[in-house]
Amino acid sequence: CSLQAGLAVLLKAERLFHSSYHSQAVHIRPVCRGSHWFAQLPYGGFTDASCLAVSWELRQTLTVVFDFFSSGQGKKDWSLFKMFSRTLTDTCPLASQSKVYVDISPKNKEKELLEVSPPPTSVHEAIVQGDKKSYAVYDLLSPSLFNTSRSLNVQLKWKRPQDSSEMPIPTLHAQRYVGGYGLQTGEICTLIYNTHPYRAFPVILLETVPWYLRLYVHTLTIITKGKENKPS
């Protein structure tokens, strides 16, 4: 469908590349389609499957972060049209599923502070990093979604203004800065914070290093709570 239908309609380059952050990735992995098993004597157990036919899975991801509050508009309300200058008009006929998820988890358990429109087709609940999350789901394959209007413009509005200090701190967040100068004293420091009261999380750190910068792996040091830690 390219840019004619489906979620890809929103991929307008001039909007994506003027965002606060964007990242594109391509993941390719082998997937086993058929296998047979061998019994392992003498105890009669089974070994791992021996793959007979292999398929290749291609997964493309695009991550974009829009920050309207710090860009001068001063509002936390957003919509698809504000972000992409486009709305969803139809689903791609080749897609087996096409959904939009909006995080509507209440920060205040007693009172709902935000509302989404139009009404979602369903609500999905999941546990993310130990916290219960609620997501409004818009299923583009649902016949009722485009019955009322020819386009879908998902909008989120806050019922009352919020101070920026009230925004919750993410469970996992990071900071990075460059210190020193030159190849001898220059250093890259990455600080990773876990604000969960009791749970630990595995962290995969991916650094994008410019071509003109040379890193010496033997100088890598990882310090956790004041003690040196070795990565796996």
Short mmCIF file of N, CA, C and O in Angstrom, two decimals, residues 108-166:
data_model
loop_
_atom_site.label_atom_id
_atom_site.label_comp_id
_atom_site.label_asym_id
_atom_site.label_seq_id
_atom_site.Cartn_x
_atom_site.Cartn_y
_atom_site.Cartn_z
N ASN A 108 -3.42 9.54 38.54
CA ASN A 108 -4.13 9.63 39.80
C ASN A 108 -5.20 8.55 39.81
O ASN A 108 -6.11 8.55 38.98
N LYS A 109 -5.11 7.62 40.74
CA LYS A 109 -6.04 6.49 40.77
C LYS A 109 -7.47 6.95 41.04
O LYS A 109 -8.43 6.28 40.66
N GLU A 110 -7.64 8.08 41.74
CA GLU A 110 -8.96 8.48 42.16
C GLU A 110 -9.73 9.19 41.05
O GLU A 110 -10.95 9.13 40.98
N LYS A 111 -9.04 9.91 40.17
CA LYS A 111 -9.73 10.74 39.19
C LYS A 111 -9.05 10.65 37.84
O LYS A 111 -7.84 10.77 37.74
N GLU A 112 -9.84 10.42 36.82
CA GLU A 112 -9.31 10.39 35.46
C GLU A 112 -9.01 11.82 35.00
O GLU A 112 -9.83 12.71 35.14
N LEU A 113 -7.80 12.03 34.45
CA LEU A 113 -7.39 13.37 34.07
C LEU A 113 -7.42 13.60 32.57
O LEU A 113 -7.31 14.73 32.13
N LEU A 114 -7.54 12.56 31.78
CA LEU A 114 -7.46 12.72 30.34
C LEU A 114 -8.59 11.96 29.66
O LEU A 114 -9.19 11.06 30.23
N GLU A 115 -8.85 12.35 28.42
CA GLU A 115 -9.87 11.68 27.63
C GLU A 115 -9.41 11.62 26.18
O GLU A 115 -8.71 12.52 25.70
N VAL A 116 -9.79 10.56 25.50
CA VAL A 116 -9.43 10.38 24.10
C VAL A 116 -10.71 10.38 23.27
O VAL A 116 -11.77 9.98 23.73
N SER A 117 -10.59 10.86 22.05
CA SER A 117 -11.70 10.85 21.11
C SER A 117 -11.15 10.54 19.73
O SER A 117 -10.02 10.90 19.42
N PRO A 118 -11.94 9.88 18.90
CA PRO A 118 -13.27 9.29 19.18
C PRO A 118 -13.16 8.11 20.14
O PRO A 118 -12.05 7.69 20.47
N PRO A 119 -14.27 7.55 20.59
CA PRO A 119 -14.21 6.41 21.51
C PRO A 119 -13.46 5.24 20.87
O PRO A 119 -13.65 4.94 19.69
N PRO A 120 -12.57 4.58 21.62
CA PRO A 120 -11.80 3.46 21.04
C PRO A 120 -12.68 2.24 20.82
O PRO A 120 -13.76 2.11 21.41
N THR A 121 -12.21 1.36 19.95
CA THR A 121 -12.94 0.12 19.70
C THR A 121 -12.84 -0.85 20.86
O THR A 121 -13.72 -1.68 21.06
N SER A 122 -11.74 -0.76 21.64
CA SER A 122 -11.57 -1.62 22.82
C SER A 122 -10.52 -1.00 23.72
O SER A 122 -9.83 -0.04 23.34
N VAL A 123 -10.39 -1.55 24.92
CA VAL A 123 -9.38 -1.12 25.90
C VAL A 123 -8.56 -2.34 26.29
O VAL A 123 -9.11 -3.39 26.64
N HIS A 124 -7.25 -2.21 26.21
CA HIS A 124 -6.33 -3.31 26.51
C HIS A 124 -5.54 -2.98 27.77
O HIS A 124 -5.06 -1.85 27.93
N GLU A 125 -5.43 -3.95 28.67
CA GLU A 125 -4.68 -3.78 29.90
C GLU A 125 -3.48 -4.73 29.92
O GLU A 125 -3.60 -5.87 29.48
N ALA A 126 -2.36 -4.22 30.38
CA ALA A 126 -1.13 -5.03 30.40
C ALA A 126 -0.26 -4.56 31.56
O ALA A 126 -0.41 -3.44 32.07
N ILE A 127 0.67 -5.44 31.97
CA ILE A 127 1.64 -5.11 33.02
C ILE A 127 2.95 -4.75 32.34
O ILE A 127 3.55 -5.56 31.65
N VAL A 128 3.39 -3.51 32.51
CA VAL A 128 4.61 -3.00 31.90
C VAL A 128 5.55 -2.55 33.01
O VAL A 128 5.23 -1.63 33.77
N GLN A 129 6.70 -3.23 33.13
CA GLN A 129 7.70 -2.91 34.14
C GLN A 129 7.08 -2.86 35.54
O GLN A 129 7.37 -1.98 36.34
N GLY A 130 6.21 -3.82 35.81
CA GLY A 130 5.62 -3.93 37.14
C GLY A 130 4.42 -3.05 37.39
O GLY A 130 3.79 -3.15 38.45
N ASP A 131 4.06 -2.17 36.45
CA ASP A 131 2.93 -1.28 36.62
C ASP A 131 1.80 -1.67 35.68
O ASP A 131 2.04 -2.11 34.55
N LYS A 132 0.56 -1.49 36.14
CA LYS A 132 -0.61 -1.80 35.33
C LYS A 132 -0.89 -0.65 34.37
O LYS A 132 -1.03 0.50 34.79
N LYS A 133 -0.95 -0.94 33.08
CA LYS A 133 -1.17 0.05 32.05
C LYS A 133 -2.49 -0.22 31.32
O LYS A 133 -2.87 -1.38 31.12
N SER A 134 -3.15 0.84 30.93
CA SER A 134 -4.37 0.76 30.14
C SER A 134 -4.16 1.45 28.81
O SER A 134 -3.61 2.56 28.76
N TYR A 135 -4.58 0.80 27.73
CA TYR A 135 -4.39 1.34 26.39
C TYR A 135 -5.73 1.38 25.65
O TYR A 135 -6.46 0.38 25.63
N ALA A 136 -6.03 2.53 25.07
CA ALA A 136 -7.17 2.63 24.16
C ALA A 136 -6.73 2.10 22.81
O ALA A 136 -5.71 2.53 22.27
N VAL A 137 -7.49 1.17 22.25
CA VAL A 137 -7.11 0.49 21.02
C VAL A 137 -8.06 0.91 19.90
O VAL A 137 -9.29 0.84 20.06
N TYR A 138 -7.47 1.37 18.81
CA TYR A 138 -8.24 1.69 17.60
C TYR A 138 -7.86 0.68 16.52
O TYR A 138 -6.75 0.71 16.01
N ASP A 139 -8.81 -0.21 16.23
CA ASP A 139 -8.59 -1.27 15.24
C ASP A 139 -9.05 -0.78 13.87
O ASP A 139 -10.24 -0.62 13.63
N LEU A 140 -8.08 -0.54 12.98
CA LEU A 140 -8.42 -0.03 11.65
C LEU A 140 -9.18 -1.05 10.81
O LEU A 140 -9.82 -0.69 9.82
N LEU A 141 -9.12 -2.32 11.18
CA LEU A 141 -9.86 -3.36 10.45
C LEU A 141 -11.30 -3.47 10.92
O LEU A 141 -12.08 -4.21 10.32
N SER A 142 -11.66 -2.76 11.98
CA SER A 142 -13.03 -2.81 12.47
C SER A 142 -13.94 -2.01 11.53
O SER A 142 -13.68 -0.84 11.24
N PRO A 143 -15.03 -2.62 11.03
CA PRO A 143 -15.91 -1.91 10.08
C PRO A 143 -16.54 -0.65 10.67
O PRO A 143 -16.84 0.30 9.94
N SER A 144 -16.76 -0.62 11.97
CA SER A 144 -17.45 0.51 12.58
C SER A 144 -16.56 1.73 12.75
O SER A 144 -17.06 2.83 13.03
N LEU A 145 -15.25 1.59 12.58
CA LEU A 145 -14.35 2.69 12.87
C LEU A 145 -14.49 3.83 11.85
O LEU A 145 -14.45 5.00 12.20
N PHE A 146 -14.64 3.50 10.58
CA PHE A 146 -14.74 4.50 9.53
C PHE A 146 -16.17 4.74 9.07
O PHE A 146 -16.41 5.39 8.05
N ASN A 147 -17.15 4.19 9.82
CA ASN A 147 -18.54 4.39 9.42
C ASN A 147 -19.01 5.81 9.69
O ASN A 147 -19.73 6.41 8.90
N THR A 148 -18.61 6.36 10.86
CA THR A 148 -19.10 7.68 11.23
C THR A 148 -18.39 8.79 10.45
O THR A 148 -19.00 9.81 10.13
N SER A 149 -17.13 8.62 10.14
CA SER A 149 -16.39 9.63 9.37
C SER A 149 -15.42 8.93 8.44
O SER A 149 -15.08 7.77 8.64
N ARG A 150 -14.97 9.66 7.44
CA ARG A 150 -14.06 9.08 6.45
C ARG A 150 -12.60 9.12 6.90
O ARG A 150 -11.73 8.63 6.19
N SER A 151 -12.33 9.73 8.02
CA SER A 151 -10.95 9.80 8.50
C SER A 151 -10.93 9.62 10.01
O SER A 151 -11.92 9.89 10.70
N LEU A 152 -9.81 9.14 10.51
CA LEU A 152 -9.63 8.92 11.94
C LEU A 152 -8.54 9.85 12.44
O LEU A 152 -7.38 9.75 12.03
N ASN A 153 -8.91 10.76 13.32
CA ASN A 153 -7.96 11.68 13.94
C ASN A 153 -8.02 11.47 15.45
O ASN A 153 -8.85 12.06 16.14
N VAL A 154 -7.17 10.59 15.95
CA VAL A 154 -7.15 10.30 17.38
C VAL A 154 -6.66 11.54 18.13
O VAL A 154 -5.62 12.11 17.78
N GLN A 155 -7.40 11.95 19.16
CA GLN A 155 -7.04 13.12 19.94
C GLN A 155 -7.02 12.78 21.42
O GLN A 155 -7.83 11.98 21.89
N LEU A 156 -6.08 13.40 22.13
CA LEU A 156 -6.02 13.26 23.59
C LEU A 156 -6.06 14.65 24.20
O LEU A 156 -5.29 15.53 23.83
N LYS A 157 -6.98 14.83 25.14
CA LYS A 157 -7.13 16.12 25.82
C LYS A 157 -7.10 15.91 27.32
O LYS A 157 -7.65 14.93 27.84
N TRP A 158 -6.46 16.86 28.00
CA TRP A 158 -6.46 16.85 29.46
C TRP A 158 -7.70 17.58 29.94
O TRP A 158 -8.04 18.66 29.47
N LYS A 159 -8.38 17.01 30.93
CA LYS A 159 -9.61 17.62 31.43
C LYS A 159 -9.34 18.90 32.22
O LYS A 159 -10.20 19.76 32.31
N ARG A 160 -8.16 19.02 32.80
CA ARG A 160 -7.79 20.25 33.48
C ARG A 160 -6.29 20.46 33.31
O ARG A 160 -5.54 19.50 33.14
N PRO A 161 -5.83 21.70 33.35
CA PRO A 161 -4.40 21.95 33.15
C PRO A 161 -3.57 21.29 34.24
O PRO A 161 -3.99 21.18 35.39
N GLN A 162 -2.37 20.87 33.86
CA GLN A 162 -1.45 20.24 34.79
C GLN A 162 -0.15 21.02 34.82
O GLN A 162 0.30 21.57 33.81
N ASP A 163 0.46 21.06 35.97
CA ASP A 163 1.79 21.62 36.09
C ASP A 163 2.80 20.61 35.59
O ASP A 163 2.63 19.40 35.75
N SER A 164 3.87 21.14 34.99
CA SER A 164 4.89 20.23 34.47
C SER A 164 5.54 19.42 35.58
O SER A 164 6.05 18.33 35.34
N SER A 165 5.53 19.93 36.82
CA SER A 165 6.15 19.21 37.93
C SER A 165 5.36 17.98 38.33
O SER A 165 5.86 17.11 39.03
N GLU A 166 4.09 17.89 37.88
CA GLU A 166 3.26 16.75 38.24
C GLU A 166 3.47 15.55 37.33
O GLU A 166 2.92 14.49 37.59
#
